[in-house]
Coordinates of C-alpha atoms and ligand atoms in Angstrom, one line a residue:
M129 CA -0.2 0.2 -0.1
A130 CA 2.5 2.4 0.9
R131 CA 4.5 1.6 -2.3
I132 CA 1.2 2.5 -3.9
M133 CA 1.0 5.7 -2.1
R134 CA 4.5 6.6 -3.1
R135 CA 3.8 6.2 -6.8
I136 CA 0.5 8.1 -7.1
A137 CA 2.4 10.7 -4.7
S138 CA 5.1 11.0 -7.0
S139 CA 2.9 12.1 -9.9
S140 CA 3.0 16.0 -9.7
L141 CA -0.8 15.9 -11.2
V142 CA -1.5 14.2 -7.6
R143 CA 1.0 16.2 -5.6
R144 CA -0.8 19.1 -6.8
Q145 CA -4.1 17.5 -5.7
I146 CA -2.9 16.7 -2.5
E147 CA -1.6 20.1 -1.7
D148 CA -4.9 21.7 -3.4
L149 CA -6.7 20.2 -0.2
P150 CA -6.7 22.4 2.6
L151 CA -9.6 21.2 4.4
F152 CA -8.9 17.5 4.1
G153 CA -5.3 17.4 3.4
L154 CA -3.4 14.0 3.2
H155 CA -5.1 12.5 5.9
A156 CA -7.9 12.7 3.4
F157 CA -5.9 11.3 0.7
R158 CA -4.9 8.4 2.7
E159 CA -8.5 8.0 3.9
F160 CA -9.5 7.8 0.3
C161 CA -6.9 5.6 -0.9
T162 CA -7.5 3.0 2.0
P163 CA -8.9 0.1 0.6
G164 CA -12.6 -0.5 2.0
T165 CA -13.0 3.0 2.6
P166 CA -16.0 4.0 1.2
Y167 CA -16.3 6.5 -1.3
K168 CA -18.0 9.9 -0.4
P169 CA -19.1 12.4 -2.5
T170 CA -18.5 15.0 0.1
D171 CA -15.1 14.5 0.2
I172 CA -14.3 16.3 -3.3
T173 CA -13.0 19.6 -2.7
E174 CA -14.6 22.7 -4.5
V175 CA -12.5 24.6 -6.9
D176 CA -13.2 28.1 -8.3
I177 CA -12.7 28.4 -12.1
V178 CA -10.6 31.9 -13.1
R179 CA -9.4 33.1 -16.1
K180 CA -6.8 34.8 -15.4
R181 CA -2.9 33.8 -14.5
G182 CA 0.2 36.0 -13.6
I183 CA 0.4 39.2 -12.3
D184 CA -3.1 40.0 -13.6
L185 CA -4.4 37.5 -11.1
L186 CA -2.8 38.8 -8.7
H187 CA -4.6 42.3 -9.5
D188 CA -8.1 40.9 -9.6
P189 CA -9.2 41.1 -5.8
L190 CA -11.9 38.9 -6.6
W191 CA -9.5 35.7 -6.8
N192 CA -6.3 37.2 -5.3
K193 CA -5.0 35.3 -2.0
G194 CA -1.9 37.2 -1.9
T195 CA 1.0 35.2 0.2
A196 CA -1.9 32.5 0.8
F197 CA -1.7 31.0 -2.8
S198 CA -0.7 27.5 -2.2
V199 CA 2.7 26.1 -3.7
S200 CA 1.1 24.4 -6.5
E201 CA -1.0 27.3 -7.4
R202 CA 1.9 29.5 -7.2
E203 CA 3.6 27.1 -10.2
R204 CA 0.4 26.3 -12.5
L205 CA -1.1 29.9 -12.3
E206 CA 2.4 31.4 -13.1
L207 CA 3.0 33.3 -9.8
R208 CA 6.5 32.1 -9.2
G209 CA 8.4 35.3 -8.4
L210 CA 5.7 37.0 -8.2
L211 CA 5.0 36.7 -4.3
P212 CA 7.7 36.3 -1.2
K213 CA 8.0 32.6 -1.1
K214 CA 6.5 32.5 2.7
L215 CA 3.2 31.0 2.4
L216 CA 0.6 32.7 5.2
S217 CA -2.6 30.7 6.2
M218 CA -5.9 33.1 5.9
E219 CA -6.1 32.8 9.8
T220 CA -2.4 34.6 9.7
Q221 CA -3.6 37.1 6.9
V222 CA -6.9 38.0 9.4
Q223 CA -4.3 38.8 12.6
R224 CA -2.1 41.1 10.5
L225 CA -4.9 43.0 8.9
M226 CA -6.7 43.3 12.1
E227 CA -4.1 44.7 13.8
D228 CA -3.7 47.4 11.4
Y229 CA -7.6 47.7 11.5
E230 CA -7.5 47.9 15.4
Y231 CA -4.5 50.2 16.0
G232 CA -3.4 51.7 12.9
R233 CA 0.0 52.8 11.9
D234 CA -0.7 56.4 13.2
Y235 CA -3.0 57.1 16.1
I236 CA -5.7 59.3 15.2
S237 CA -7.6 60.6 18.0
A238 CA -11.0 58.5 18.4
D239 CA -13.1 61.7 18.8
H240 CA -12.4 64.1 16.3
I241 CA -15.4 64.5 14.1
T242 CA -15.1 64.9 10.3
D243 CA -17.6 66.0 8.1
G244 CA -19.6 63.2 7.4
G245 CA -20.2 63.0 11.7
V246 CA -18.4 60.1 11.7
T247 CA -14.8 60.3 13.8
R248 CA -11.2 60.2 12.1
D249 CA -10.8 57.2 13.4
H250 CA -13.9 55.5 11.5
V251 CA -12.5 57.1 8.3
R252 CA -9.1 55.4 9.1
R253 CA -10.7 52.0 9.5
W254 CA -13.0 52.5 6.0
K255 CA -9.6 53.2 4.6
V256 CA -8.0 49.9 5.8
L257 CA -11.3 48.0 4.7
Q258 CA -11.4 49.5 1.1
E259 CA -8.0 49.0 0.5
L260 CA -8.1 45.4 1.3
Q261 CA -11.3 45.2 -0.6
D262 CA -9.7 46.5 -3.8
R263 CA -6.8 43.5 -2.9
N264 CA -8.4 40.5 -1.7
E265 CA -12.2 40.6 -1.4
T266 CA -12.3 36.6 0.2
L267 CA -10.1 37.7 2.8
F268 CA -12.1 41.1 3.4
Y269 CA -15.3 39.5 3.4
R270 CA -14.1 36.8 5.7
I271 CA -13.4 39.5 8.3
L272 CA -16.5 41.8 7.7
L273 CA -18.8 38.9 8.5
D274 CA -16.9 37.5 11.3
N275 CA -16.8 40.9 12.7
F276 CA -20.2 42.3 11.3
P277 CA -21.4 44.5 14.4
E278 CA -18.0 46.1 14.7
M279 CA -17.8 46.6 11.1
A280 CA -21.0 47.3 9.2
P281 CA -20.9 50.9 10.8
I282 CA -17.4 51.3 9.0
V283 CA -18.3 49.9 5.4
Y284 CA -22.2 51.0 5.8
T285 CA -24.0 53.6 7.6
P286 CA -22.7 55.9 9.1
T287 CA -19.0 55.9 7.8
V288 CA -20.5 55.2 4.1
G289 CA -22.1 58.4 4.2
W290 CA -18.9 60.1 4.9
A291 CA -17.2 58.0 1.8
C292 CA -20.1 59.6 -0.5
L293 CA -19.9 62.8 0.6
N294 CA -16.3 62.6 -0.4
Y295 CA -16.1 60.0 -3.3
H296 CA -14.7 62.3 -5.7
K297 CA -11.7 62.8 -3.4
L298 CA -11.1 59.1 -2.7
Y299 CA -11.3 58.1 -6.3
R300 CA -8.5 56.0 -7.1
R301 CA -10.0 52.7 -8.6
P302 CA -13.6 52.0 -10.5
R303 CA -15.7 49.5 -8.7
G304 CA -19.1 48.8 -10.2
M305 CA -20.6 50.5 -13.4
Y306 CA -21.0 54.2 -14.2
F307 CA -23.6 55.3 -16.2
D308 CA -24.4 59.1 -17.4
A309 CA -27.0 60.9 -19.3
T310 CA -24.6 61.2 -22.2
D311 CA -24.5 57.5 -22.5
K312 CA -28.1 57.7 -24.2
G313 CA -28.5 55.0 -27.0
E314 CA -25.2 52.9 -25.8
M315 CA -26.4 51.7 -22.5
A316 CA -27.5 48.0 -24.2
A317 CA -23.9 48.0 -25.3
M318 CA -21.9 49.4 -22.3
V319 CA -23.7 46.8 -19.9
W320 CA -21.8 44.4 -22.0
N321 CA -18.3 45.8 -20.4
W322 CA -19.2 44.4 -16.9
P323 CA -16.9 41.4 -16.8
A324 CA -19.0 38.7 -15.0
N325 CA -21.8 36.7 -17.1
E326 CA -24.0 36.1 -14.0
V327 CA -24.8 38.8 -12.1
D328 CA -27.4 38.1 -9.2
A329 CA -27.7 41.1 -7.7
I330 CA -27.8 45.0 -8.6
V331 CA -27.7 48.6 -6.5
I332 CA -28.5 51.6 -8.7
T333 CA -29.0 54.8 -7.4
D334 CA -29.4 58.3 -9.1
G335 CA -27.5 59.9 -6.2
S336 CA -30.2 62.1 -5.7
R337 CA -30.8 61.9 -1.7
I338 CA -28.1 60.2 -0.5
L339 CA -29.0 58.5 3.1
G340 CA -30.2 62.1 4.8
L341 CA -27.2 63.9 3.0
G342 CA -28.8 64.9 0.1
D343 CA -27.9 65.1 -3.8
L344 CA -24.7 63.6 -4.0
G345 CA -24.5 63.2 -8.0
L346 CA -22.2 60.4 -8.8
N347 CA -20.7 60.2 -5.7
G348 CA -23.9 58.4 -4.9
L349 CA -22.0 55.3 -6.0
G350 CA -20.8 54.7 -2.5
I351 CA -23.9 53.7 -1.1
S352 CA -24.6 51.2 -3.8
I353 CA -21.2 49.9 -2.8
G354 CA -22.0 49.7 0.6
K355 CA -25.1 47.9 0.2
L356 CA -24.1 45.2 -2.1
D357 CA -21.3 44.8 0.5
L358 CA -23.7 43.8 2.8
Y359 CA -25.3 41.3 0.1
V360 CA -22.4 39.1 0.3
A361 CA -21.7 39.6 4.0
A362 CA -25.0 39.4 5.5
A363 CA -27.2 37.2 2.8
G364 CA -23.9 35.4 0.9
F365 CA -24.4 36.7 -2.4
H366 CA -21.4 35.8 -4.4
P367 CA -19.2 38.5 -4.7
S368 CA -18.4 38.3 -8.3
K369 CA -22.4 38.3 -8.9
V370 CA -23.1 41.7 -7.5
L371 CA -23.0 44.5 -9.7
P372 CA -23.1 48.4 -8.0
V373 CA -24.1 51.1 -10.5
V374 CA -24.7 54.7 -10.3
L375 CA -26.7 56.7 -13.0
D376 CA -25.4 60.5 -13.1
V377 CA -28.1 62.4 -14.9
G378 CA -26.3 65.7 -13.3
T379 CA -27.0 67.2 -9.5
Q380 CA -28.3 70.5 -7.9
N381 CA -25.4 70.4 -5.6
M382 CA -23.2 73.6 -6.8
G383 CA -20.7 72.6 -4.2
L384 CA -19.8 69.5 -5.8
R385 CA -20.1 70.7 -9.4
D386 CA -18.0 73.7 -8.6
D387 CA -15.3 71.6 -7.0
P388 CA -12.7 70.6 -9.9
L389 CA -12.3 67.2 -8.2
Y390 CA -15.7 66.2 -9.0
I391 CA -16.0 63.4 -11.6
G392 CA -19.8 63.6 -12.2
L393 CA -21.7 65.8 -15.0
D394 CA -21.9 69.3 -14.5
Q395 CA -25.2 69.9 -15.5
D396 CA -28.7 70.1 -13.5
R397 CA -30.5 67.3 -13.0
L398 CA -32.4 65.7 -16.0
N399 CA -36.0 65.9 -15.1
G400 CA -39.7 64.7 -16.9
D401 CA -40.0 62.6 -19.5
E402 CA -36.0 63.0 -20.4
Y403 CA -35.5 61.6 -17.1
Y404 CA -37.6 58.7 -17.0
E405 CA -36.6 57.4 -21.0
I406 CA -32.8 57.5 -19.3
V407 CA -33.8 55.1 -16.6
D408 CA -35.9 53.1 -18.7
E409 CA -33.2 52.7 -20.9
L410 CA -30.9 51.7 -18.1
V411 CA -33.4 49.0 -16.6
R412 CA -33.5 47.8 -20.1
A413 CA -29.9 47.2 -20.5
L414 CA -28.9 45.8 -17.0
T415 CA -31.9 43.3 -17.2
S416 CA -31.6 42.2 -20.8
R417 CA -28.0 41.0 -19.8
Y418 CA -29.0 40.1 -16.6
P419 CA -32.2 38.8 -16.2
N420 CA -32.1 36.8 -13.1
A421 CA -30.8 39.9 -11.0
V422 CA -32.9 41.4 -8.3
L423 CA -32.6 45.1 -8.9
Q424 CA -32.6 47.4 -5.6
F425 CA -33.5 51.2 -6.1
E426 CA -31.6 53.0 -3.7
D427 CA -31.6 56.7 -2.5
F428 CA -33.3 57.9 -5.4
N429 CA -35.4 61.2 -4.1
M430 CA -39.2 61.4 -3.5
A431 CA -40.2 62.8 -6.8
H432 CA -39.0 59.6 -8.5
A433 CA -38.7 56.7 -5.8
L434 CA -42.1 55.9 -5.8
P435 CA -43.1 56.4 -9.7
L436 CA -40.1 54.4 -10.4
L437 CA -41.3 51.6 -8.1
E438 CA -44.7 51.7 -9.7
R439 CA -43.0 51.8 -13.3
Y440 CA -41.0 48.7 -12.4
R441 CA -42.2 46.5 -10.0
E442 CA -44.9 44.1 -11.4
H443 CA -42.5 43.3 -14.4
H444 CA -39.0 43.2 -12.8
L445 CA -37.5 41.4 -9.7
C446 CA -37.0 44.8 -8.3
F447 CA -37.8 46.9 -5.0
N448 CA -36.8 50.2 -3.5
D449 CA -34.9 50.0 -0.5
D450 CA -35.8 53.2 1.1
V451 CA -39.7 52.9 0.7
Q452 CA -39.7 49.2 1.2
G453 CA -36.9 48.0 2.6
T454 CA -36.8 50.7 5.5
A455 CA -40.8 50.3 5.8
A456 CA -40.6 46.6 6.7
T457 CA -37.8 47.5 8.8
A458 CA -39.6 49.7 11.1
V459 CA -42.9 47.3 10.9
A460 CA -40.6 44.7 12.4
G461 CA -39.2 47.6 15.2
V462 CA -42.7 48.2 16.1
Y463 CA -43.8 44.6 16.4
G464 CA -40.3 44.2 18.5
A465 CA -41.5 46.7 20.6
L466 CA -44.6 45.5 21.5
A467 CA -43.0 42.0 22.1
V468 CA -41.0 43.7 24.4
Q469 CA -44.2 44.9 26.3
G470 CA -45.3 41.2 26.1
K471 CA -48.0 42.2 23.3
D472 CA -49.0 40.5 20.1
F473 CA -48.8 41.6 16.3
S474 CA -52.3 42.6 16.8
E475 CA -51.9 45.9 19.3
L476 CA -50.4 47.5 16.4
T477 CA -54.1 48.5 15.5
K478 CA -54.1 50.6 18.7
Q479 CA -51.1 52.6 17.9
R480 CA -50.9 56.1 17.7
I481 CA -48.2 57.1 15.2
V482 CA -46.4 60.4 14.7
L483 CA -44.0 60.3 11.9
I484 CA -42.0 63.5 10.8
G485 CA -40.4 63.3 7.4
A486 CA -43.0 63.0 3.9
G487 CA -40.0 61.4 1.5
S488 CA -39.7 58.4 0.2
A489 CA -38.7 56.6 3.3
G490 CA -41.3 57.9 5.6
M491 CA -44.4 57.6 3.3
G492 CA -42.9 54.1 2.8
V493 CA -43.5 53.3 6.6
A494 CA -46.5 54.8 7.2
R495 CA -47.8 53.1 4.0
M496 CA -46.7 49.7 5.6
L497 CA -47.5 50.2 9.0
A498 CA -50.9 51.0 7.6
L499 CA -51.2 47.7 5.8
G500 CA -49.8 46.1 9.0
M501 CA -53.0 47.1 10.7
L502 CA -55.1 46.4 8.1
K503 CA -53.7 42.8 8.4
Q504 CA -54.4 42.8 12.3
G505 CA -57.9 43.6 11.5
I506 CA -59.1 47.2 11.0
S507 CA -59.8 49.0 7.9
Y508 CA -57.5 50.7 6.0
E509 CA -59.7 53.8 6.2
E510 CA -59.4 53.5 10.0
A511 CA -55.4 52.8 10.0
L512 CA -55.0 55.7 8.3
G513 CA -56.6 58.0 11.3
N514 CA -53.9 56.4 13.7
F515 CA -51.1 58.6 11.8
W516 CA -50.2 62.2 12.2
V517 CA -47.5 63.0 9.3
L518 CA -45.3 66.0 9.3
D519 CA -42.9 67.4 6.9
A520 CA -40.8 70.6 6.7
D521 CA -44.1 72.7 6.6
G522 CA -45.5 70.8 10.0
L523 CA -48.4 68.7 10.5
I524 CA -49.9 67.6 7.0
T525 CA -53.7 68.0 7.1
I526 CA -56.1 68.2 4.0
K527 CA -55.9 72.0 4.4
R528 CA -52.5 71.8 2.9
P529 CA -52.3 75.1 0.8
T530 CA -49.6 73.5 -1.5
A531 CA -50.1 70.3 -3.5
L532 CA -48.8 67.0 -2.3
N533 CA -48.2 63.8 -4.0
H534 CA -51.1 61.1 -3.8
T535 CA -49.4 59.0 -1.0
V536 CA -48.8 61.9 1.1
K537 CA -52.1 63.3 0.6
S538 CA -53.7 59.7 1.8
F539 CA -52.1 60.7 5.1
A540 CA -53.1 64.1 5.4
R541 CA -55.3 64.6 8.3
K542 CA -58.9 64.7 7.4
T543 CA -59.8 67.3 10.2
Q544 CA -61.7 70.6 9.9
E545 CA -59.5 72.0 13.2
D546 CA -57.1 74.5 12.6
V547 CA -53.8 72.4 12.9
E548 CA -52.4 72.5 9.6
G549 CA -48.9 73.0 10.0
E550 CA -48.7 72.3 13.9
T551 CA -45.3 72.1 14.8
L552 CA -44.0 68.6 16.1
V553 CA -44.1 69.5 19.7
E554 CA -47.7 70.7 19.4
T555 CA -49.0 67.4 17.6
V556 CA -47.3 65.5 20.1
R557 CA -48.7 67.4 23.0
R558 CA -52.1 67.2 21.5
V559 CA -52.3 63.9 20.4
K560 CA -50.3 61.9 22.7
P561 CA -48.8 59.1 20.5
T562 CA -47.4 56.2 21.4
V563 CA -44.6 56.0 18.3
L564 CA -42.4 58.5 17.4
V565 CA -40.6 58.0 14.3
G566 CA -38.1 60.1 12.4
L567 CA -37.6 60.0 8.6
A568 CA -36.6 63.9 7.9
G569 CA -32.9 63.5 7.1
A570 CA -32.7 67.2 9.0
G571 CA -31.2 66.2 12.5
K572 CA -32.2 67.0 15.9
L573 CA -36.1 67.3 15.6
F574 CA -36.9 65.0 18.7
T575 CA -36.0 67.7 21.0
E576 CA -35.7 67.3 24.8
E577 CA -39.5 68.9 25.5
V578 CA -40.6 66.5 22.4
L579 CA -39.1 63.3 24.3
T580 CA -40.1 64.7 27.4
L581 CA -43.7 64.6 26.5
M582 CA -43.4 61.0 25.0
G583 CA -42.2 59.9 28.5
Q584 CA -45.3 61.9 30.1
N585 CA -47.8 60.1 28.0
N586 CA -46.5 56.7 28.1
E587 CA -45.1 54.0 30.2
R588 CA -42.9 53.1 27.7
P589 CA -42.9 55.3 24.8
I590 CA -41.5 53.5 21.6
I591 CA -38.7 56.2 19.7
M592 CA -37.7 55.3 16.3
P593 CA -35.1 58.1 14.7
M594 CA -34.3 56.3 11.2
S595 CA -32.8 59.0 9.6
N596 CA -29.2 58.2 8.5
P597 CA -25.9 58.7 8.8
T598 CA -25.5 59.7 13.0
H599 CA -25.8 63.6 12.9
K600 CA -29.0 63.5 10.6
M601 CA -30.6 61.0 13.3
E602 CA -33.5 63.0 15.2
C603 CA -32.5 62.3 18.4
N604 CA -29.6 59.6 20.0
A605 CA -30.5 56.9 22.5
E606 CA -29.0 59.1 25.4
E607 CA -31.2 62.2 25.1
A608 CA -34.4 59.6 24.7
Q609 CA -33.8 58.1 27.6
K610 CA -32.6 61.1 29.8
A611 CA -36.1 62.6 28.5
T612 CA -38.2 59.7 29.6
G613 CA -36.7 58.6 32.8
G614 CA -35.0 55.5 31.2
R615 CA -38.1 54.2 29.9
A616 CA -38.0 54.6 26.0
I617 CA -37.9 51.7 23.6
F618 CA -35.3 52.9 21.7
A619 CA -34.0 52.2 17.8
S620 CA -32.4 54.1 15.4
G621 CA -31.3 54.3 11.6
S622 CA -27.5 54.5 12.7
P623 CA -25.9 52.9 15.8
C624 CA -26.3 54.4 18.9
A625 CA -24.2 53.5 22.3
D626 CA -25.8 51.7 25.0
V627 CA -26.8 54.3 27.5
Q628 CA -26.1 54.3 31.2
Y629 CA -28.6 55.7 33.2
E630 CA -28.9 55.7 37.3
G631 CA -26.7 52.8 37.4
R632 CA -28.2 50.8 34.7
T633 CA -27.4 49.9 31.4
I634 CA -29.9 50.6 28.7
K635 CA -29.8 48.8 25.2
S636 CA -30.0 50.7 22.2
S637 CA -31.5 49.0 19.1
Q638 CA -30.8 49.6 15.4
A639 CA -33.3 50.1 13.2
N640 CA -31.7 49.8 9.8
N641 CA -33.1 48.0 6.4
M642 CA -29.9 45.7 6.8
V643 CA -32.0 43.7 8.3
V644 CA -34.2 43.3 5.6
F645 CA -33.0 44.1 2.4
P646 CA -30.1 41.5 2.0
G647 CA -32.8 38.4 3.0
L648 CA -35.4 39.8 0.9
A649 CA -33.2 39.9 -2.0
L650 CA -31.7 36.5 -1.0
G651 CA -35.4 34.9 -1.0
A652 CA -36.6 36.8 -4.2
H653 CA -33.7 35.7 -6.2
L654 CA -33.3 32.2 -4.9
G655 CA -37.1 31.7 -5.5
A656 CA -36.8 33.5 -9.0
T657 CA -40.2 35.3 -7.9
G658 CA -40.0 37.7 -10.5
T659 CA -41.5 40.3 -8.3
I660 CA -41.5 41.5 -4.7
T661 CA -45.1 42.3 -3.4
D662 CA -46.1 44.2 -0.5
K663 CA -47.0 40.8 1.4
M664 CA -43.4 39.7 1.1
L665 CA -42.0 42.5 2.5
M666 CA -44.7 42.3 5.2
A667 CA -43.6 38.5 5.5
A668 CA -40.1 39.7 6.2
A669 CA -41.0 42.3 8.6
E670 CA -43.1 39.7 10.5
A671 CA -39.9 37.0 10.2
L672 CA -37.8 39.2 12.2
P673 CA -38.7 39.8 15.9
S674 CA -39.1 35.5 15.7
C675 CA -35.4 36.1 15.6
I676 CA -34.9 38.2 18.7
L677 CA -33.9 36.1 22.0
P678 CA -35.9 36.0 24.9
E679 CA -33.2 37.5 27.0
D680 CA -32.7 40.0 24.5
L681 CA -36.4 41.2 24.8
E682 CA -36.0 41.7 28.3
L683 CA -33.1 43.9 27.6
D684 CA -35.6 46.1 25.5
I685 CA -33.8 44.9 22.2
V686 CA -36.2 45.3 19.2
Y687 CA -34.3 43.6 16.3
P688 CA -32.0 40.7 16.3
R689 CA -28.4 40.6 17.2
L690 CA -25.9 41.6 14.1
C691 CA -23.5 38.8 15.2
D692 CA -26.5 36.4 13.7
I693 CA -27.0 38.2 10.5
R694 CA -26.4 35.5 8.1
D695 CA -29.4 33.4 10.4
V696 CA -31.8 36.3 10.0
S697 CA -31.2 37.0 6.5
L698 CA -31.4 33.0 5.9
K699 CA -35.0 33.7 8.1
V700 CA -36.1 36.5 6.1
A701 CA -35.2 34.6 3.1
M702 CA -37.0 31.8 4.0
A703 CA -40.4 34.3 5.2
V704 CA -40.3 35.6 1.8
I705 CA -40.2 32.5 -0.3
K706 CA -43.0 30.9 1.1
Q707 CA -45.0 33.9 0.9
A708 CA -44.3 34.3 -2.6
H709 CA -45.1 30.5 -3.0
E710 CA -48.4 31.2 -1.7
E711 CA -48.8 34.1 -4.3
G712 CA -47.7 31.7 -6.6
H713 CA -44.6 33.4 -7.9
V714 CA -41.8 30.8 -7.3
G715 CA -40.4 30.5 -10.4
S716 CA -37.7 27.9 -9.6
D717 CA -38.2 24.5 -9.9
K718 CA -35.6 23.5 -7.1
A719 CA -37.0 26.2 -4.4
L720 CA -40.2 24.8 -5.1
K721 CA -39.2 21.4 -4.6
A722 CA -37.7 22.3 -1.2
L723 CA -40.9 24.5 -0.2
E724 CA -42.8 21.7 -0.9
T725 CA -40.9 19.0 1.1
S726 CA -39.9 21.0 4.3
D727 CA -38.6 24.0 6.3
E728 CA -35.2 22.0 7.1
E729 CA -35.3 21.7 3.4
L730 CA -35.5 24.9 2.2
A731 CA -33.5 26.4 5.0
A732 CA -30.7 23.7 3.5
F733 CA -31.5 24.7 0.0
I734 CA -31.3 28.8 1.1
K735 CA -27.7 27.7 2.7
E736 CA -26.1 25.9 0.1
H737 CA -26.5 28.9 -2.2
M738 CA -24.8 31.1 0.6
Y739 CA -21.0 32.2 -0.5
E740 CA -18.6 31.5 2.1
P741 CA -15.2 33.8 2.4
V742 CA -13.1 30.6 2.0
Y743 CA -9.9 30.2 -0.1
K744 CA -11.0 27.4 -2.7
P745 CA -8.0 26.2 -5.0
L746 CA -8.1 27.9 -8.0
V747 CA -7.9 26.8 -11.7
S748 CA -7.0 28.8 -14.4
L749 CA -9.0 27.8 -17.5
P750 CA -8.7 29.4 -21.2
V751 CA -11.9 31.9 -21.8
G752 CA -14.3 29.3 -23.9
V753 CA -13.6 26.7 -21.8
L754 CA -16.6 25.8 -19.9
E755 CA -18.7 28.8 -20.7
Ligands
OAA127 O1 -28.4 53.3 3.8 C1 -28.8 53.2 5.2 O2 -28.3 53.0 6.2 C2 -30.2 53.2 5.5 C3 -31.0 53.7 4.1 O3 -31.4 52.9 3.2 C4 -30.9 54.9 3.9 O4 -31.0 55.8 5.3 O5 -31.0 55.8 3.1
MG128 MG1 -31.2 54.2 1.5

């Protein structure tokens, strides 16, 4: 036997196979060769097929492993001499990177605040991760996934807000695709420049309303990138199959246009038919090459967010994250807050909700909460009576002298009383809401007075300042707890530290759509649902409270833990596929089979498709082979 082993192992082909079995190694090889050991298909190590070799491979962050390339890979992928000889394991690479991430080479004061309201240390950390992503995506996602609660605020809200504000200054190398108004007529061809033949998810923005930071033009691409980082880390989309996109139709941001470093179009934003024609062209181009991709619309301003959603939602696998993802998140948060109080979903109908911010996100939230009330047993008309919506001009009533769009109008208070334009504090004093939601993106609107009233009128006031990033939030956790005597059930769009109050620690939750959009998109993609219905969104919202640990409910936590984000996305994806099945929208035979077998089978089907950031042996094949 030993002789046979030696002979086999001496063939160079087999030696390479041995080296390329990092998970099983020689041990597994021996087992495999021992007579009598049954052959198990699972013993086969997966490989990744690449089309590159040599220096091109090292420069491709999707496949580059740096010092972790195995000896045989270095040989057969023409890497010898292009890397230092010493081979480092992924664990060692992680350790080296984390040292850089934690301490930096130069100490930067942690509390120095920059223009995006984040600290300079956040910015430094963002740069460490960004550079890593540009070199080695497998390692980047390993680290992001293993440190998700710490790093989500760096690659995503709030630090991504700073990155968008400064995208034009930070720009070094391209990521994603750039389309602009001058590409009219060319987009169907341009889309073929993207190197991947398969794309499962696309996030597109026109930069018109980035977080609560306003019109950032082309700089908005940063948000498409940040969202897709979470698609990969939180839901297991493959990094080679996600595509961040910006559509630059001009900007009204004169500060950017006057900046010589700005790299977007120096023109006013397109509007009206011209605007819709160009968005139509881009959507057609993207969906004709990638018909199975989920299309997420991100940070479009109110004027276009809803019309675009209505335009495409029946024919395309698409959703608007701000309108729908944020809405499902808010519903989940209110259900979570009810669960904290030992109440069930039906109590939603009894909530009195004051919501400030009548933009795309605010109206999406109002509508979804009203749909939740409808589902819990009251009429939609009755549900509308539970809402007071305010914008920059105060409380919105049917007496509003200026024109309101259709959705906002449906939430206008139908009262003859003279309360049009009432301030937030007046409304809160008069109507005694149980829930306060902020989506205005205008900073500290939940003043001490407003918060104190919430505390006076409720045993457990529900306070949700959902604007992003941090400095655009309506209040922070400390302000909410101080003003309410530590009784607030609190959730904010960007993360807030827990609060020390009268000798105890009060937990803060994060009400961010990242608990919804990755799982929603995963379910829709794997189910090939063709459309994303309101009921699928509601199913996502209803799935979330059941992921909160009982001990966390005791601590007033209203969302699942971020360290379990993969599991959360799995549960959301399952709920979405099941609901789609009920509505007859599941187009994937494999998903159907799993659905009809059992929940375990469905979970296994989804998990099997989730990307794990591990180094697999790379095989380089010439273009044309296996295509
Ligand atoms: O990106 C975020 O953190 C949430 C979001 O969609 C927004 O605020 O527009
Ligand atoms: Mg957004």
